[in-house]
mmCIF file of C-alpha atoms in Angstrom:
data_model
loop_
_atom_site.group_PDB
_atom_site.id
_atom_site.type_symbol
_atom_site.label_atom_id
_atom_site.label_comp_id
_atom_site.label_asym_id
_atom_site.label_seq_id
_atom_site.Cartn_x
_atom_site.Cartn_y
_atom_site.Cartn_z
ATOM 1 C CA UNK N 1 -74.591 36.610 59.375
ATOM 2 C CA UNK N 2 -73.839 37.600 55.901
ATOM 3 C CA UNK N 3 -76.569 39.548 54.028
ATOM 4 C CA UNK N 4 -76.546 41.775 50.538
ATOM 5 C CA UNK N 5 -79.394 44.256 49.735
ATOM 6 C CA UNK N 6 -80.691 45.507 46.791
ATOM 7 C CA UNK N 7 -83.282 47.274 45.690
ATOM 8 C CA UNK N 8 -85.440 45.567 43.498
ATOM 9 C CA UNK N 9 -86.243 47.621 40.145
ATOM 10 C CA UNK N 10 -84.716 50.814 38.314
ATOM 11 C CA UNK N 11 -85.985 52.595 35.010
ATOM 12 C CA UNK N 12 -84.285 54.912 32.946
ATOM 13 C CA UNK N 13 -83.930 56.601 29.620
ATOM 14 C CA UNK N 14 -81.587 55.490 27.264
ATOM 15 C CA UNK N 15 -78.878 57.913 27.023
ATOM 16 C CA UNK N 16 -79.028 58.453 30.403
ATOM 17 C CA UNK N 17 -77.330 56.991 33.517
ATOM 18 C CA UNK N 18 -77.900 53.925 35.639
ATOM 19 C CA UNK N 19 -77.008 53.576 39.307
ATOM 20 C CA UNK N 20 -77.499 50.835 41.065
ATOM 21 C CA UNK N 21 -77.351 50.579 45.000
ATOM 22 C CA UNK N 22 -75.966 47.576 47.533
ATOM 23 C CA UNK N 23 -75.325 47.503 51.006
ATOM 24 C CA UNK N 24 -74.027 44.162 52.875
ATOM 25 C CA UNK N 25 -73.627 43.361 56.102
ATOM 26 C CA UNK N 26 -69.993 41.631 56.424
ATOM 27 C CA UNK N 27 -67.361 43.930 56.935
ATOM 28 C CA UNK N 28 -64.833 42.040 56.323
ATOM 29 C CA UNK N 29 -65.657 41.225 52.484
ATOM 30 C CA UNK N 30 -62.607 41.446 50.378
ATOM 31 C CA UNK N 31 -64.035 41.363 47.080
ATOM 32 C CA UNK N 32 -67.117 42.536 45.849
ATOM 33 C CA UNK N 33 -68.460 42.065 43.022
ATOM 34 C CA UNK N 34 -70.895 43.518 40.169
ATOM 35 C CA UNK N 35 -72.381 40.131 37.618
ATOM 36 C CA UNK N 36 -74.804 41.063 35.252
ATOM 37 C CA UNK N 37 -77.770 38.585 33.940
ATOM 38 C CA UNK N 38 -79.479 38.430 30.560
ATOM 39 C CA UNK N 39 -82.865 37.112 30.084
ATOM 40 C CA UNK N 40 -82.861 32.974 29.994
ATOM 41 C CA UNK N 41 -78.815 33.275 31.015
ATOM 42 C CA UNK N 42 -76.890 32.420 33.464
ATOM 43 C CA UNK N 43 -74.503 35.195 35.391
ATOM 44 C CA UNK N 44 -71.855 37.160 33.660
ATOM 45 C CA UNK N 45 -68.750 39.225 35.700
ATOM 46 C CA UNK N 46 -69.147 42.461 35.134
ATOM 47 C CA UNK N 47 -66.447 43.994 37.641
ATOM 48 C CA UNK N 48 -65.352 43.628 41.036
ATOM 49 C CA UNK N 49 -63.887 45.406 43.411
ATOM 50 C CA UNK N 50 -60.940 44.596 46.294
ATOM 51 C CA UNK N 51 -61.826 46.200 49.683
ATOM 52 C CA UNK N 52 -59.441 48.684 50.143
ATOM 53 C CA UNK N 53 -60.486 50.490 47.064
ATOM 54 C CA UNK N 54 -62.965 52.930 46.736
ATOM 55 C CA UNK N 55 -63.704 53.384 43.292
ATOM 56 C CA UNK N 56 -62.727 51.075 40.291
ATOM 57 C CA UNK N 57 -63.788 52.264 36.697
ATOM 58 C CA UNK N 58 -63.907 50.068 33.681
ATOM 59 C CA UNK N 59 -65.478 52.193 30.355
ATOM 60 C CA UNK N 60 -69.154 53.018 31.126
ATOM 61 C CA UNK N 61 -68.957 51.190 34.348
ATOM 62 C CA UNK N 62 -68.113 53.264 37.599
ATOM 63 C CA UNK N 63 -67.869 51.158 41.253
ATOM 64 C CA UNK N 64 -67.973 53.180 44.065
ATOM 65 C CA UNK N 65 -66.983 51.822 47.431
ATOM 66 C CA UNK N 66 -68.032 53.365 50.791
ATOM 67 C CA UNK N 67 -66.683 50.996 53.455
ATOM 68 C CA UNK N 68 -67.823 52.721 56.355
ATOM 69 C CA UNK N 69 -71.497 52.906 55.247
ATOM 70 C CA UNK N 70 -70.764 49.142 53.815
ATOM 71 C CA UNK N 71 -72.454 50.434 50.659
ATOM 72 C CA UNK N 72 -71.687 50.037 47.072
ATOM 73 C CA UNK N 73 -72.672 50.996 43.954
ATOM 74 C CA UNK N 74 -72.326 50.688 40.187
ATOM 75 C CA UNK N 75 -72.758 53.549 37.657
ATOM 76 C CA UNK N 76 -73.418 52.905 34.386
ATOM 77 C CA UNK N 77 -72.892 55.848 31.884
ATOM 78 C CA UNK N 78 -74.856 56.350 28.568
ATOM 79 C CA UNK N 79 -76.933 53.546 29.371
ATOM 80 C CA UNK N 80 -78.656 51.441 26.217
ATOM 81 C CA UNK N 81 -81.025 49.429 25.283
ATOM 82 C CA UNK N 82 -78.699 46.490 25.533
ATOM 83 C CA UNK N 83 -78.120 47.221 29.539
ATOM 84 C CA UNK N 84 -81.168 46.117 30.199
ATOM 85 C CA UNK N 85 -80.553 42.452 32.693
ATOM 86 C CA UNK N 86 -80.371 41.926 35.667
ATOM 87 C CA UNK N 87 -77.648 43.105 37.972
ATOM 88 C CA UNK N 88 -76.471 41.315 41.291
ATOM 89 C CA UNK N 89 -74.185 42.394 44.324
ATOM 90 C CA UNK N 90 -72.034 40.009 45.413
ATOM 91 C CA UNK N 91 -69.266 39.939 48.213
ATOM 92 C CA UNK N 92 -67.101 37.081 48.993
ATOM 93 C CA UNK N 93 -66.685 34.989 52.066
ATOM 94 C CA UNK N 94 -62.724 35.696 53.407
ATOM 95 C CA UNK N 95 -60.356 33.767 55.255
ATOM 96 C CA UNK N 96 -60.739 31.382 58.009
ATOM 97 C CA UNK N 97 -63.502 30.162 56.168
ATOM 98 C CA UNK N 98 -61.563 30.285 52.626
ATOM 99 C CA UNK N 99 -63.960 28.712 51.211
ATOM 100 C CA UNK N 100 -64.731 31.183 48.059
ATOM 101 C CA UNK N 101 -68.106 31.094 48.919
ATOM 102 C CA UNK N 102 -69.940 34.288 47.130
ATOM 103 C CA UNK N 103 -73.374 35.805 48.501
ATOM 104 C CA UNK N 104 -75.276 37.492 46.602
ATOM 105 C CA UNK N 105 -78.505 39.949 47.139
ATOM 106 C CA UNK N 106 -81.528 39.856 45.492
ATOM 107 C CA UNK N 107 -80.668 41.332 42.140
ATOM 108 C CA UNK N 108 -81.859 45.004 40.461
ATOM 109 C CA UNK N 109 -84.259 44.598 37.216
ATOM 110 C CA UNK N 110 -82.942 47.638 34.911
ATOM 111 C CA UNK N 111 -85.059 48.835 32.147
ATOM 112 C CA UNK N 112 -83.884 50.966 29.811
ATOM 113 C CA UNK N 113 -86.296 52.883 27.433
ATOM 114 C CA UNK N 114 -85.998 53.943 24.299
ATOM 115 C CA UNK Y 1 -71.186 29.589 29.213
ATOM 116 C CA UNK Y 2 -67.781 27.994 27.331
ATOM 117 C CA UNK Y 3 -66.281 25.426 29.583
ATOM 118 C CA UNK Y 4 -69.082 24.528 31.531
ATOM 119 C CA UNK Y 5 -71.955 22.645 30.863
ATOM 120 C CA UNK Y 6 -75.243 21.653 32.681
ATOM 121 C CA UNK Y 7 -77.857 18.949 31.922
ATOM 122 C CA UNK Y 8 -80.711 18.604 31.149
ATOM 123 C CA UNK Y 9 -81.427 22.187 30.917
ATOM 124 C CA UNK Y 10 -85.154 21.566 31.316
ATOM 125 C CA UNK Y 11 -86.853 19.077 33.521
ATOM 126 C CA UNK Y 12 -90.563 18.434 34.880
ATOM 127 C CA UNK Y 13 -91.056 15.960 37.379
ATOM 128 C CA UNK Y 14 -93.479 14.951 40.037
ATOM 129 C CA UNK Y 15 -93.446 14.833 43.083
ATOM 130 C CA UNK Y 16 -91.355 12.495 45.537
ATOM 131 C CA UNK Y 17 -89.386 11.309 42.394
ATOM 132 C CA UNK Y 18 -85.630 11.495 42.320
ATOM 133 C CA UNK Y 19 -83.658 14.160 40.307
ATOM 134 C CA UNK Y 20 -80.120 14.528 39.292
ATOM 135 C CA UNK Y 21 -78.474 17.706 37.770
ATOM 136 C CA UNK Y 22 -75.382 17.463 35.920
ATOM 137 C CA UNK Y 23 -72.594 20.502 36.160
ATOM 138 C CA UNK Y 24 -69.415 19.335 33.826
ATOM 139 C CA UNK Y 25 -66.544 21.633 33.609
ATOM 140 C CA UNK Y 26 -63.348 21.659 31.252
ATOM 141 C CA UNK Y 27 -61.188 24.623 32.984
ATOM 142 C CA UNK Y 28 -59.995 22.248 35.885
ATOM 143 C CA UNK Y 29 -61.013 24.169 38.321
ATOM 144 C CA UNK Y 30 -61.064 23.498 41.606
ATOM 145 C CA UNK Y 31 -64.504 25.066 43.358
ATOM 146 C CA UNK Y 32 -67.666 24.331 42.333
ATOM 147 C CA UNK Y 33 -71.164 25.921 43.281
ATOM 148 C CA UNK Y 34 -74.869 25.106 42.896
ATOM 149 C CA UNK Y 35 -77.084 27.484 43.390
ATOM 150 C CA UNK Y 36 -80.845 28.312 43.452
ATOM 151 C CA UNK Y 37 -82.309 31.326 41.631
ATOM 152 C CA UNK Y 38 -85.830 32.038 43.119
ATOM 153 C CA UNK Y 39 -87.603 35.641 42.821
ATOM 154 C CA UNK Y 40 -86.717 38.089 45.217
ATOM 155 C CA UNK Y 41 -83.891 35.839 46.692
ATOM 156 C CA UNK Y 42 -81.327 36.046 44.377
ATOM 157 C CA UNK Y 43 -79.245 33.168 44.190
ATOM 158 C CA UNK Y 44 -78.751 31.135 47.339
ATOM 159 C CA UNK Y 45 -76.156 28.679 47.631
ATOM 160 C CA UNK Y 46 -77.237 25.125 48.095
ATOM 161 C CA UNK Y 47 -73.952 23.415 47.954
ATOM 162 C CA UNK Y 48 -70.291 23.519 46.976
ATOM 163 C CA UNK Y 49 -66.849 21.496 46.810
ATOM 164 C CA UNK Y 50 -63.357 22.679 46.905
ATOM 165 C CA UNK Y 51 -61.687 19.594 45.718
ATOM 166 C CA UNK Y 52 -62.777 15.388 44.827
ATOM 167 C CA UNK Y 53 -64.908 14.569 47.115
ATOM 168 C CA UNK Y 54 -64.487 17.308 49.158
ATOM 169 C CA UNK Y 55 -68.079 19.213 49.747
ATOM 170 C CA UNK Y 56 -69.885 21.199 52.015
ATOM 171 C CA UNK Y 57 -73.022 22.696 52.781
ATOM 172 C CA UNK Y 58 -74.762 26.117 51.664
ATOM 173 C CA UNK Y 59 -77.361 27.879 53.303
ATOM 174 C CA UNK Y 60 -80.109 26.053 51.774
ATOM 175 C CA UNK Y 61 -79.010 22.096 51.581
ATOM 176 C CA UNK Y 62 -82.116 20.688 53.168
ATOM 177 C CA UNK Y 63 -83.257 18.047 50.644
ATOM 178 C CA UNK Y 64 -80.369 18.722 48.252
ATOM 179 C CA UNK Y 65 -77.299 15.990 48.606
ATOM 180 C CA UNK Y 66 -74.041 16.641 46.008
ATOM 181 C CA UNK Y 67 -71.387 14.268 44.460
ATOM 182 C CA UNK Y 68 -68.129 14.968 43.418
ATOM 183 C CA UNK Y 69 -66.121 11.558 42.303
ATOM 184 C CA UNK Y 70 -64.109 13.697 39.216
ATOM 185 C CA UNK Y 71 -62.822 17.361 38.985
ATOM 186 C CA UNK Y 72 -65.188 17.770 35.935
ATOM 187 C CA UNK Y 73 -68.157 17.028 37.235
ATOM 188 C CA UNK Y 74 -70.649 17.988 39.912
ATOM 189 C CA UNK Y 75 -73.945 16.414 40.674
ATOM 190 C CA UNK Y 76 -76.838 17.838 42.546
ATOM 191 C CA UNK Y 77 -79.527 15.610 43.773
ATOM 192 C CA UNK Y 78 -82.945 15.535 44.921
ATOM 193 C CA UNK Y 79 -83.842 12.731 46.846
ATOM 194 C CA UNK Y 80 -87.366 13.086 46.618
ATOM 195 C CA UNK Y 81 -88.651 16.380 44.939
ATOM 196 C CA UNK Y 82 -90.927 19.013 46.670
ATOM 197 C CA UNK Y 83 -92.473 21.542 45.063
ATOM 198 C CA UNK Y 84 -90.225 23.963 46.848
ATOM 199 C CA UNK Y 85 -87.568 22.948 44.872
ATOM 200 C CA UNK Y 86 -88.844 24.363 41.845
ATOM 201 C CA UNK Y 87 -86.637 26.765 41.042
ATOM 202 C CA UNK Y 88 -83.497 27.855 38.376
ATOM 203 C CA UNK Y 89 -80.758 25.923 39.637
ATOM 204 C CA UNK Y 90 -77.223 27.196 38.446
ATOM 205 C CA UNK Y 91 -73.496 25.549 38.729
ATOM 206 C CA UNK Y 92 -70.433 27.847 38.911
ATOM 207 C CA UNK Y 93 -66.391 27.124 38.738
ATOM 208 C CA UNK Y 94 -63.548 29.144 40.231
ATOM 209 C CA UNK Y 95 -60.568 28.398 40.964
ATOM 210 C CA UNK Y 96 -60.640 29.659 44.324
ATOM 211 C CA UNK Y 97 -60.167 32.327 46.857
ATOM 212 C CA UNK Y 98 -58.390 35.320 46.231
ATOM 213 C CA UNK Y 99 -60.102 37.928 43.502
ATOM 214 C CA UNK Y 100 -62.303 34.174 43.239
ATOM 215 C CA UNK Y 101 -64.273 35.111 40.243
ATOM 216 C CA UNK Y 102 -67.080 32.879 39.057
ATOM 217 C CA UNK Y 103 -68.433 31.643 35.952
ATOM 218 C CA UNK Y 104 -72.095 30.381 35.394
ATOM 219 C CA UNK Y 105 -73.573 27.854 33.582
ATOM 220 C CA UNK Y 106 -76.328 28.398 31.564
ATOM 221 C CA UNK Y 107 -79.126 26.933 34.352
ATOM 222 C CA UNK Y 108 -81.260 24.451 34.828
ATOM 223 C CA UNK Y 109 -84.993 24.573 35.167
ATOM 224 C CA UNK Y 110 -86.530 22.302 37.676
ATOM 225 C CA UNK Y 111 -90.399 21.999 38.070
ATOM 226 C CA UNK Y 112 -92.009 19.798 40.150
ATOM 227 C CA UNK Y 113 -95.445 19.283 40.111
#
């Protein structure tokens, strides 16, 4: 079956920067997907990624795909204060299914010190 | 959160009562989600719909039944509340497959005593 892992907790300096780790199990994910969550929020998109890419890069944010290890990650650069959340793995359920269903792993808890 | 909306946002209840969550959306989307936030599981999915009246189960429905009469609105129900349903329960729309990005509601926080 379908199953995303995380690891739990990451600390850093500000200034510094972030990277985040996820493996999953289905290889045949088309999408997967970086959402961020705020304190008392619900889940915001951050970025996501199509399959047969291997790296995506959006501003701070780096995604790096390695399909053969079924790993991903997410690099943040010049991390602040304000990165602090949060951050879920996600990949998608694909086709016969079609269904749009997302799983998601158990989330990282970043802290960012001043 | 804009465009989607879930009620109440806060709820204690005791056990073996009956509990209703409310997800209402104004994107017209097609797919709606509930899930379950619980530490050190992430979010689960409990239940979802691709269409009115079209549902179908997650991979945590026991004790959780859905209801989808209008595109707008999705309700999750308890049937009679255990205290392993206390948890942060969210909604999400998308409009479907493909890239099949989804937005969150706000959550709803469910205790049961």
């Amino acid at each position: 079956g379908e199953d995303v892992e995380q690891s739990l907790f990451l600390s850093v300096r500000e200034g510094d920067s972030s990277v985040i780790n996820c493996t999953y199990t289905d290889s045949s994910s088309t999408y997967l997907y970086w959402y961020k969550q705020e304190p008392g929020a619900g889940l915001q998109l951050l970025t996501y990624i199509f399959s047969n890419m291997d790296m995506k890069q959006d501003q701070r944010l780096t995604v790096l795909l390695n399909k053969k290890d079924k790993h991903l990650s997410l690099r943040i650069a010049d991390t602040q204060t304000g990165d602090s959340a949060i951050y879920f793995c996600a990949e998608s359920m694909t086709p016969p299914s079609n269904t749009g269903k997302l799983i998601f792993g158990q989330g990282t808890t970043l802290q960012v010190k001043p | 959160d804009a465009g989607i909306t879930q009620s109440p946002r806060h709820k204690v209840t005791e056990t073996g009562t009956p509990v209703t969550l409310r997800c209402h959306q104004t994107e017209n989307h097609r797919y709606m989600y509930w899930y379950r936030q619980d530490p050190g599981h992430g979010l689960r999915l409990i239940h979802y719909s691709y269409g009115v009246k079209d549902t179908d189960k997650g991979e945590v429905s026991d004790g959780y039944s859905v209801s989808r009469s209008k595109t707008e609105d999705f309700l999750l129900t308890l049937e009679s509340a255990t205290s392993s349903q206390t948890s942060v329960y969210f909604c999400a729309i998308s409009q479907g497959p493909g890239a099949n990005v989804l937005t969150f509601g706000a959550g709803s926080r469910l205790t049961v005593l």
